[in-house]
Tab-separated table of C-alpha atoms and ligand atoms in Angstrom:
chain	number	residue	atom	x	y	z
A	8	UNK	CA	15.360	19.890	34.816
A	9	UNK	CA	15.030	18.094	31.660
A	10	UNK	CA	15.687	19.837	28.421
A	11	UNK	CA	12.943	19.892	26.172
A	12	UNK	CA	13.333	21.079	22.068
A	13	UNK	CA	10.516	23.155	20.938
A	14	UNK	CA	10.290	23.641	17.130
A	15	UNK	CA	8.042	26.603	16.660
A	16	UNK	CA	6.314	26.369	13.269
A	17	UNK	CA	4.132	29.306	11.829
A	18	UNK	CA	2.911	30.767	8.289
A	19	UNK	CA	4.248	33.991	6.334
A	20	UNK	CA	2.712	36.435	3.984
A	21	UNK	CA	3.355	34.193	1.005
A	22	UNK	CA	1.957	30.976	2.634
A	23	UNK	CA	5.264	29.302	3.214
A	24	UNK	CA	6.347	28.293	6.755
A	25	UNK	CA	9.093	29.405	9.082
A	26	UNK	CA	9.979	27.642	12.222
A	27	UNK	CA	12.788	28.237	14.977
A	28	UNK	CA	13.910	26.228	17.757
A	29	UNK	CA	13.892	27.012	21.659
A	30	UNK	CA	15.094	24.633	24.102
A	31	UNK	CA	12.917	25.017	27.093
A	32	UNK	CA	13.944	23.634	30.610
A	33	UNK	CA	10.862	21.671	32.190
A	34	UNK	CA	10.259	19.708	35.051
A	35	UNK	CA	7.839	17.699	33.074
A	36	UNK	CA	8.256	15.142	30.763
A	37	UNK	CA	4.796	15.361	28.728
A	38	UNK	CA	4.049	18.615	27.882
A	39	UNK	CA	0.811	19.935	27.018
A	40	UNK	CA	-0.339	23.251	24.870
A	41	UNK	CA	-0.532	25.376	28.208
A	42	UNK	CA	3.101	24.712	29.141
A	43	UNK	CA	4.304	26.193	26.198
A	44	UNK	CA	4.876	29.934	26.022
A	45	UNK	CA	3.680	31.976	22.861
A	46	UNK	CA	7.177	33.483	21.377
A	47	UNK	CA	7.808	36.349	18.508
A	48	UNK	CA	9.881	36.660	15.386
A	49	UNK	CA	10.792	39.348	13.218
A	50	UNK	CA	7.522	39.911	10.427
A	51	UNK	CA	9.903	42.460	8.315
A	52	UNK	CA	11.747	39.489	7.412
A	53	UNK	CA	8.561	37.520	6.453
A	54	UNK	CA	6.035	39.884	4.533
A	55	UNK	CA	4.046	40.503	7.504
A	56	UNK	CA	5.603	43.791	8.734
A	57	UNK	CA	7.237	47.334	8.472
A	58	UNK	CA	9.380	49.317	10.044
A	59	UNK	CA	10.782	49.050	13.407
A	60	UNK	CA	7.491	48.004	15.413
A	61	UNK	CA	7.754	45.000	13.245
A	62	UNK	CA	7.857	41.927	16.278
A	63	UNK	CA	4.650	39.257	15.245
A	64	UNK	CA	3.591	37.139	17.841
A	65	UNK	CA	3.314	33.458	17.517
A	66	UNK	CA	0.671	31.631	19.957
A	67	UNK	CA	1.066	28.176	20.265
A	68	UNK	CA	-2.574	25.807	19.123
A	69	UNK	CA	-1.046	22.188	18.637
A	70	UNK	CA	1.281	20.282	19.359
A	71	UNK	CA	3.310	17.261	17.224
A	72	UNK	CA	5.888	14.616	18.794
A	73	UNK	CA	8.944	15.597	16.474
A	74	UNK	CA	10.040	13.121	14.037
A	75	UNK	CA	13.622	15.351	13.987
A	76	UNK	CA	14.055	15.291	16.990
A	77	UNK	CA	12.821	12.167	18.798
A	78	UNK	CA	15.878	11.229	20.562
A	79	UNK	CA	16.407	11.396	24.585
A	80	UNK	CA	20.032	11.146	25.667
A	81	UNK	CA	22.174	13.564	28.209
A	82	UNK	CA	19.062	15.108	29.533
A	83	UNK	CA	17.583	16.550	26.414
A	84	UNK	CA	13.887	15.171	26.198
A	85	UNK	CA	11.510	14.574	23.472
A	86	UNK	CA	10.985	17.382	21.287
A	87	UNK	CA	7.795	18.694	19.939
A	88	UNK	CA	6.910	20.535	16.959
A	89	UNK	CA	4.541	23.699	17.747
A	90	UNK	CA	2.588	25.249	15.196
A	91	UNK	CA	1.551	28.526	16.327
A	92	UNK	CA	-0.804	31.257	14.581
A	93	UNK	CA	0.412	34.818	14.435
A	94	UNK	CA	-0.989	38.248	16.085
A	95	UNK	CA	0.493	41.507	15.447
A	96	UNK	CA	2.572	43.927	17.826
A	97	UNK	CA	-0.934	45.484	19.076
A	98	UNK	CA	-2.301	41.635	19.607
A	99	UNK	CA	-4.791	42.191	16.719
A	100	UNK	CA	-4.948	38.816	14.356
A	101	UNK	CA	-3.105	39.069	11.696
A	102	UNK	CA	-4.345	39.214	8.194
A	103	UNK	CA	-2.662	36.366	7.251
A	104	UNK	CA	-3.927	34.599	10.477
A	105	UNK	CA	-6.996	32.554	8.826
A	106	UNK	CA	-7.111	29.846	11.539
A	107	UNK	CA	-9.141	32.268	13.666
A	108	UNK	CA	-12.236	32.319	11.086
A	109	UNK	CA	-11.936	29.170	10.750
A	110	UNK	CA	-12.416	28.202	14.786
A	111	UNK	CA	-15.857	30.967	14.500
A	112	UNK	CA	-17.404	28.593	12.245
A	113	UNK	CA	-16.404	25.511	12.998
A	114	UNK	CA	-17.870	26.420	16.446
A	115	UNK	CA	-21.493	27.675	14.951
A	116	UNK	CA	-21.509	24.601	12.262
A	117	UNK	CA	-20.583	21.868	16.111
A	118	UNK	CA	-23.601	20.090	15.590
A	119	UNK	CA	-23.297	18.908	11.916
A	120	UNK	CA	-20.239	17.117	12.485
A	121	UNK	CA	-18.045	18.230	9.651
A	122	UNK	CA	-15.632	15.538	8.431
A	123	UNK	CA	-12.847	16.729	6.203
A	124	UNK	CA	-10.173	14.537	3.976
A	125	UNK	CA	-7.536	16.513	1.853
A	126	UNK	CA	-5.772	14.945	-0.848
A	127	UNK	CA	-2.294	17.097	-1.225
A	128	UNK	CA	-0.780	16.836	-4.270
A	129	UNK	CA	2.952	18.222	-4.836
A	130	UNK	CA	6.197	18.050	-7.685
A	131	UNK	CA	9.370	17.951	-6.497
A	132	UNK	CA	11.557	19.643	-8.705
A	133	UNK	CA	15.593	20.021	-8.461
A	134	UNK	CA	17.916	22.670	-8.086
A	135	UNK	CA	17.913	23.868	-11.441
A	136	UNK	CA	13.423	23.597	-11.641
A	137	UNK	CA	12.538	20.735	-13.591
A	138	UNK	CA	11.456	17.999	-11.750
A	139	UNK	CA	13.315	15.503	-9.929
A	140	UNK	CA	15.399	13.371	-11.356
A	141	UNK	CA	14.596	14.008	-14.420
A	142	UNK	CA	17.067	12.993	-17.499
A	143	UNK	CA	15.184	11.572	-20.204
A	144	UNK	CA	13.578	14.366	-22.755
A	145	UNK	CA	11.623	10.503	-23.831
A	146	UNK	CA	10.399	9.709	-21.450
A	147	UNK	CA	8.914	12.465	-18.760
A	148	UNK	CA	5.574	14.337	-17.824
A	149	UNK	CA	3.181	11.145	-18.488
A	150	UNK	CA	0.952	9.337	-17.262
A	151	UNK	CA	3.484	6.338	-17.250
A	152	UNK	CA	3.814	7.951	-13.887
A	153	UNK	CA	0.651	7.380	-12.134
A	154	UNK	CA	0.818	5.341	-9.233
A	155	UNK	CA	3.948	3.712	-10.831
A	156	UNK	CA	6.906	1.644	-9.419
A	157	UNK	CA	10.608	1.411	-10.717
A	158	UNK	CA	13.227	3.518	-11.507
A	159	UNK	CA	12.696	4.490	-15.025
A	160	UNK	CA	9.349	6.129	-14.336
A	161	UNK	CA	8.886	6.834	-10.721
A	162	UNK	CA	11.301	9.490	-9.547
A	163	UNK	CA	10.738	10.818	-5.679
A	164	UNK	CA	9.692	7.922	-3.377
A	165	UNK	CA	12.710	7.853	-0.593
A	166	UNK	CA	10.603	11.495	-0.315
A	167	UNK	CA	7.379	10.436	-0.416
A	168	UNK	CA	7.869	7.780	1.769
A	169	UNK	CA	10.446	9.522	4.390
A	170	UNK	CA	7.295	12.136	5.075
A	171	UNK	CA	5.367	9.215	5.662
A	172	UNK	CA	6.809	7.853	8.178
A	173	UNK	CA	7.655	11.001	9.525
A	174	UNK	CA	4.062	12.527	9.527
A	175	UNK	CA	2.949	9.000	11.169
A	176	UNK	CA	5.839	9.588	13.814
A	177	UNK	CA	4.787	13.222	14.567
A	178	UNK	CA	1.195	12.094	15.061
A	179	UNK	CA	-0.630	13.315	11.753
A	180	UNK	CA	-3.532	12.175	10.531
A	181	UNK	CA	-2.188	10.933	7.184
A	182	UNK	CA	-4.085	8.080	5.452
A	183	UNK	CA	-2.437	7.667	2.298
A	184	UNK	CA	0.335	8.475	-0.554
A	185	UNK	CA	0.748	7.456	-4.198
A	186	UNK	CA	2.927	8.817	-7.379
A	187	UNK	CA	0.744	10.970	-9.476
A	188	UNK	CA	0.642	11.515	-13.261
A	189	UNK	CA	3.414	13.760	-14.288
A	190	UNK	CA	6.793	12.992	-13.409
A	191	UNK	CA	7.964	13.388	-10.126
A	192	UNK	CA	4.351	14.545	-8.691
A	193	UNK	CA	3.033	12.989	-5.832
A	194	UNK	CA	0.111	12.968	-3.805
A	195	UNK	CA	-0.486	12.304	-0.229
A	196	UNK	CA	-3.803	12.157	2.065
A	197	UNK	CA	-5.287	13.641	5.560
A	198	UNK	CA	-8.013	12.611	6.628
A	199	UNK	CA	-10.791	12.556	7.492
A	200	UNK	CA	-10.974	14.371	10.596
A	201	UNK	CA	-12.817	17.996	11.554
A	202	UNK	CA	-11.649	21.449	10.194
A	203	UNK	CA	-9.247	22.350	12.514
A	204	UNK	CA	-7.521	18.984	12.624
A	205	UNK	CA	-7.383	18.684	8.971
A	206	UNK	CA	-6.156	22.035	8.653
A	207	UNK	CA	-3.811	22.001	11.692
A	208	UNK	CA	-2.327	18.485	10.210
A	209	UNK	CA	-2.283	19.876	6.867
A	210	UNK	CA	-0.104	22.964	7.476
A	211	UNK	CA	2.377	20.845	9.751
A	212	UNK	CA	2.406	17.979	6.989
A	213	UNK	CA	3.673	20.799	4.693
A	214	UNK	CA	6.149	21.985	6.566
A	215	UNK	CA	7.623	18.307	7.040
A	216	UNK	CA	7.743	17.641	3.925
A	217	UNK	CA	9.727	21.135	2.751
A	218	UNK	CA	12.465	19.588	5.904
A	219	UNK	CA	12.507	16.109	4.303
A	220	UNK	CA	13.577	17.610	0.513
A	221	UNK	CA	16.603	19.762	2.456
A	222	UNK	CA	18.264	15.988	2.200
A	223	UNK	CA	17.638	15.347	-0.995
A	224	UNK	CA	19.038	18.712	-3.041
A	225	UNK	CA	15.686	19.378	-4.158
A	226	UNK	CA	12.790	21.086	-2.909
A	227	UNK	CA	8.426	20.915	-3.358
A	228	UNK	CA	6.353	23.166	-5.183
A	229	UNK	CA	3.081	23.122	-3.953
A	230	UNK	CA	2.346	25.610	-7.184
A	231	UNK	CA	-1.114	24.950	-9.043
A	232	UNK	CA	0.370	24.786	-12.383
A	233	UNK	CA	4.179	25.138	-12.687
A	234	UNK	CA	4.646	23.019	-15.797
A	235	UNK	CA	1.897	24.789	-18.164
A	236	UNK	CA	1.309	21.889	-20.442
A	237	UNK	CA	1.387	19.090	-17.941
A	238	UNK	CA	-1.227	18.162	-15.231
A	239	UNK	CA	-1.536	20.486	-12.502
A	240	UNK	CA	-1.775	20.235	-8.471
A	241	UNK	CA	-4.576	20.064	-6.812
A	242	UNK	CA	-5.765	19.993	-3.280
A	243	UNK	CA	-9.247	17.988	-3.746
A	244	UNK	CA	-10.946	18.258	-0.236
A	245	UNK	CA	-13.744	15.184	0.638
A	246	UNK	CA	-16.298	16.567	2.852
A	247	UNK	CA	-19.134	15.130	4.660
A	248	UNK	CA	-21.557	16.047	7.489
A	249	UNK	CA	-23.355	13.287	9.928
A	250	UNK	CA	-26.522	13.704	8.068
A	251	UNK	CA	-24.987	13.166	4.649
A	252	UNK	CA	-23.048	10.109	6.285
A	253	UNK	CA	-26.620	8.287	7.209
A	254	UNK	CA	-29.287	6.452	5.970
A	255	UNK	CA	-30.933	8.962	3.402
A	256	UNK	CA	-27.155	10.498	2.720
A	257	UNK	CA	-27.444	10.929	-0.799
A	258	UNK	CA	-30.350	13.683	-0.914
A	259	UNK	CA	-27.977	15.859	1.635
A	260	UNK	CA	-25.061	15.494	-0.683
A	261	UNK	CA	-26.877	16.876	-3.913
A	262	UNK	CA	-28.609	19.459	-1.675
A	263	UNK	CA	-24.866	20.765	-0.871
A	264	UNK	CA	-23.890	20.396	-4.782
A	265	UNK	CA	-26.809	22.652	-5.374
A	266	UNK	CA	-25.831	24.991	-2.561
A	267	UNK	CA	-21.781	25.507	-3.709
A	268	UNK	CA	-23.586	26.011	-7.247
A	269	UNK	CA	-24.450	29.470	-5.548
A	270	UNK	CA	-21.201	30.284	-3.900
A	271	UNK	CA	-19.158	29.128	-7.146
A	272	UNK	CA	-17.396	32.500	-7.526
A	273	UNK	CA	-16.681	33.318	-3.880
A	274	UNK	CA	-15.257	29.310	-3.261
A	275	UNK	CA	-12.924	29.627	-6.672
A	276	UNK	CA	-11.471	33.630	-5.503
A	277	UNK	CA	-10.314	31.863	-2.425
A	278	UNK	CA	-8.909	28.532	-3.634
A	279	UNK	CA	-5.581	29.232	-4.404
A	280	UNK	CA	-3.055	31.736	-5.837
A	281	UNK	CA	-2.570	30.790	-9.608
A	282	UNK	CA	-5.238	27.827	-9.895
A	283	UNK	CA	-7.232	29.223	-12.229
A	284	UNK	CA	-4.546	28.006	-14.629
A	285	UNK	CA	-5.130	24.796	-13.595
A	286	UNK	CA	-8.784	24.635	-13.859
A	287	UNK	CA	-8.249	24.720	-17.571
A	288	UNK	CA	-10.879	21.964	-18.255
A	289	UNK	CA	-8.438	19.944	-19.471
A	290	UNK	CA	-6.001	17.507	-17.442
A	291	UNK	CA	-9.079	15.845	-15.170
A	292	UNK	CA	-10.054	19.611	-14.663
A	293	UNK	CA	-13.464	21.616	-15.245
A	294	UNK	CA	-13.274	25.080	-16.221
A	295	UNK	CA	-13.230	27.752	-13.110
A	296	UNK	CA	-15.601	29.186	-14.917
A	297	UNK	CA	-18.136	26.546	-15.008
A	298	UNK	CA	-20.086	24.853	-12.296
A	299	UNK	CA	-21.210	20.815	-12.523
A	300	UNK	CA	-21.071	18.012	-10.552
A	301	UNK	CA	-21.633	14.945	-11.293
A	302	UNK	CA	-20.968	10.890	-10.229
A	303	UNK	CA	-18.147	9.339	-10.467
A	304	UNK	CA	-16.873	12.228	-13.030
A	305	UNK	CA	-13.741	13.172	-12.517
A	306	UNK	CA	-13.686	16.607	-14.847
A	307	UNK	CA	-16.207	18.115	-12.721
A	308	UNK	CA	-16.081	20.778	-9.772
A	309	UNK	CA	-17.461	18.658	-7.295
A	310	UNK	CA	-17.442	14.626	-7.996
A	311	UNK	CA	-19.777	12.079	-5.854
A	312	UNK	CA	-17.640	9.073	-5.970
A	313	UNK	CA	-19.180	5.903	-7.619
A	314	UNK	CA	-19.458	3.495	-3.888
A	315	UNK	CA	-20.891	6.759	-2.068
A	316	UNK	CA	-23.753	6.722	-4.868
A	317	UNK	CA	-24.240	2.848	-4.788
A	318	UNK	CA	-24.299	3.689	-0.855
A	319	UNK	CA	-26.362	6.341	-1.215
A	320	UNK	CA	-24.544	7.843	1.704
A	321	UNK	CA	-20.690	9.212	2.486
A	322	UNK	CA	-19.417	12.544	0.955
A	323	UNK	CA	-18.805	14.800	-1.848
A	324	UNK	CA	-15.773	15.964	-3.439
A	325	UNK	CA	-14.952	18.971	-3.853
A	326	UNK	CA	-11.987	19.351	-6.976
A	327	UNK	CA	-11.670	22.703	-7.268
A	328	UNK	CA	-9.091	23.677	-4.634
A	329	UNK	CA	-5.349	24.358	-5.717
A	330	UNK	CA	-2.261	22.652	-4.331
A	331	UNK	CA	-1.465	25.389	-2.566
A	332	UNK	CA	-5.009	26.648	-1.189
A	333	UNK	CA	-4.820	27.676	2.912
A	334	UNK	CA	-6.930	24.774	4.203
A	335	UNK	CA	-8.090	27.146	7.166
A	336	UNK	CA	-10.096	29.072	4.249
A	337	UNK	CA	-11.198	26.210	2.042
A	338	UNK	CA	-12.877	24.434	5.350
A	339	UNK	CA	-14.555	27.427	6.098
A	340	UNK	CA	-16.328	28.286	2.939
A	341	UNK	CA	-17.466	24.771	2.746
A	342	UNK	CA	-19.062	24.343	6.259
A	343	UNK	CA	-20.259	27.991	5.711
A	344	UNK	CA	-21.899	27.217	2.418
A	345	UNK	CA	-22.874	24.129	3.090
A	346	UNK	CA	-25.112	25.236	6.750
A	347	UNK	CA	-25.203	28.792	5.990
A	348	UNK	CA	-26.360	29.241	2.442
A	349	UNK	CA	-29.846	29.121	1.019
A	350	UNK	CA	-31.382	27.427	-1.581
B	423	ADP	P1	-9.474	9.932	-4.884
B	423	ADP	O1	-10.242	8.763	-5.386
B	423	ADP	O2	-10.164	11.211	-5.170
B	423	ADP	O3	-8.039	9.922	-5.327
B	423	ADP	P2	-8.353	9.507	-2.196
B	423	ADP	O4	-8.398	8.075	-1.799
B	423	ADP	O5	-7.052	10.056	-2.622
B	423	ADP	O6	-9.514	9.760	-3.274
B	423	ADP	O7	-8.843	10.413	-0.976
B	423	ADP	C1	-10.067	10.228	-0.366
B	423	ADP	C2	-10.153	11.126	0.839
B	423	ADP	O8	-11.495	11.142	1.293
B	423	ADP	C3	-9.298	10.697	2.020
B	423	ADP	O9	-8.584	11.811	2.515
B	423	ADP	C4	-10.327	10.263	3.057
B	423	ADP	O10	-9.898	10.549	4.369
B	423	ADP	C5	-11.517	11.134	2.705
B	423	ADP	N1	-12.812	10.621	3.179
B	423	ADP	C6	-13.268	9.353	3.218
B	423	ADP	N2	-14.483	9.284	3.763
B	423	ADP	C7	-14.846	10.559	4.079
B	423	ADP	C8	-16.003	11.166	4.679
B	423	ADP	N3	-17.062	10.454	5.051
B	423	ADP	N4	-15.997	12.511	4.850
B	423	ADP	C9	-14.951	13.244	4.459
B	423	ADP	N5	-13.837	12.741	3.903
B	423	ADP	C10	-13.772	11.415	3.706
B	424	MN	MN1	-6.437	10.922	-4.491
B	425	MN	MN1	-4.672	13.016	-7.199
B	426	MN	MN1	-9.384	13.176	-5.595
């Protein structure tokens, strides 16, 4: 036998993750999704049940090569992080299970060929909650920040970059990172791939990064607007469909501005615990209570970036989302809206 580490990784009540380990003893080397067994925690413990009855099941969906475990020596093999979706005692989904609605319509919407990018954006903040590395009353929460470099003004890169190369090693889909414009915010991008990979890579990208700050003595907040007069978090998501990604592109873009103009309300309920704080209008922000898009504008819901105009095909995107926003939910309104909704 060969000894294989499975990191189970799921998502509680309050949209953090939990993981524990199993070591599993396998004949095989590579493993796939079907050799791995669906396990069960305790939900009393994690907002997601009462009383005694309180075991949740977690089902295994995708697997990751683990970048914390990568090493083979004395018979232990590679290890593989598992994220897993969650069913209650009686097998129903759980509430807090929104992967499942997400696989319905991503299955009725097959034959646009969604294509989703997610730009994460994140502070790290120390012990004490200000943010990281933080000393100088002078000089903090600017834009002196934004994509900088050196060590007076960019606080937080041996953590940006350690997920990284971490995310690349596990086998996510990430595309991009740079320092964003308060102090010790960052940003990193998925993308662009289809619902469920975006969302699957998304939630597993979060949990590597929470791992990565255990090093440091710090931790992320993936909160929409911790620091009230500073720039928020946001979790801008770039969307496109095949026919908006042709010849003749454009038109199909503003038809789906015009469509999320009628689902406004329902998309901004669902985008985040706390974000309508952000969406302020201020800070690169448009009021949650307005609607606009526009080119190239980057204080409105939804912005068509400048080369997809001059293109007159690509994608749309859509601002609105909060840092912390379940990706599972925010892919599904969009395809939903954007096939499903009339003008
Ligand atoms: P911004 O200018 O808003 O900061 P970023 O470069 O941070 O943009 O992010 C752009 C995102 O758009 C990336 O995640 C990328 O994968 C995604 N993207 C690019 N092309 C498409 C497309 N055709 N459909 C959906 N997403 C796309
Ligand atoms: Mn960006
Ligand atoms: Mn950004
Ligand atoms: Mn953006």
């Amino acid at each position: 036998y060969m000894k294989v580490l499975l990191e189970y990784v799921w998502i509680d009540a309050y949209q953090n993750l939990r993981s524990k380990i199993k070591i599993l003893n396998s004949e095989k080397n590579n493993l796939e999704l079907e050799d791995i067994s669906e396990w069960n925690y305790d939900g009393s413990s994690t907002g997601q049940a009462e009383g005694h009855e309180s075991d949740i099941i977690i089902r295994p969906v995708r697997l990751f090569t683990n970048p914390f475990h990568n090493v083979y020596y004395k018979g232990i093999g590679l290890g593989y992080l598992v994220l897993c979706q969650t069913f209650d005692k009686d097998n129903k989904i759980h509430p807090t299970n929104k992967r499942i609605g997400c696989v319905e319509i991503y299955e009725k919407c097959k034959e646009y060929d969604f294509w989703f990018g997610m730009e994460q954006e994140y502070i790290i903040v120390d012990k004490s909650g200000l943010p990281y590395k933080w000393e100088r009353p002078d000089r903090v929460f600017n834009s002196d920040s934004y994509c900088s470099v050196g060590g007076d003004r960019c606080y937080g890169r041996e953590i940006s970059e350690e997920h990284l190369h971490k995310c690349l090693e596990a086998g996510i889909s990430i595309c991009g990172t740079n320092a964003e414009v308060m102090t010790s915010q960052w940003e990193y991008q998925i993308g662009a791939v289809d619902a469920l990979e975006v969302s699957d890579h998304l939630w597993m990208s979060r949990y590597i990064m929470n791992k990565v700050t255990e090093k440091y003595e710090c931790s992320v907040t993936f909160l929409p607007k911790p620091f009230a007069d500073y720039a928020g978090s946001g979790l801008h998501t770039n969307v496109s469909t095949k026919e908006m990604r042709e010849e003749g592109g454009l038109e199909h873009i503003y038809k789906a501005c015009e469509k999320l103009r009628l689902t406004h309300k329902k998309h901004i309920d669902l985008y985040g615990e706390g974000n309508n704080n952000r969406l302020t209008g201020k800070n690169e922000t448009c009021s949650y209570e307005e609607y606009k898009y526009g080119v190239r504008n980057r204080g409105c819901s939804i912005r068509i970036p400048l080369s997809v105009y001059n293109d007159k095909k690509g994608y749309l995107e859509d601002r609105r989302p909060g840092s912390n926003a379940d990706p599972y939910v925010i892919t599904s309104l969009l395809m939903e809206s954007i096939v499903f909704q009339k003008l």
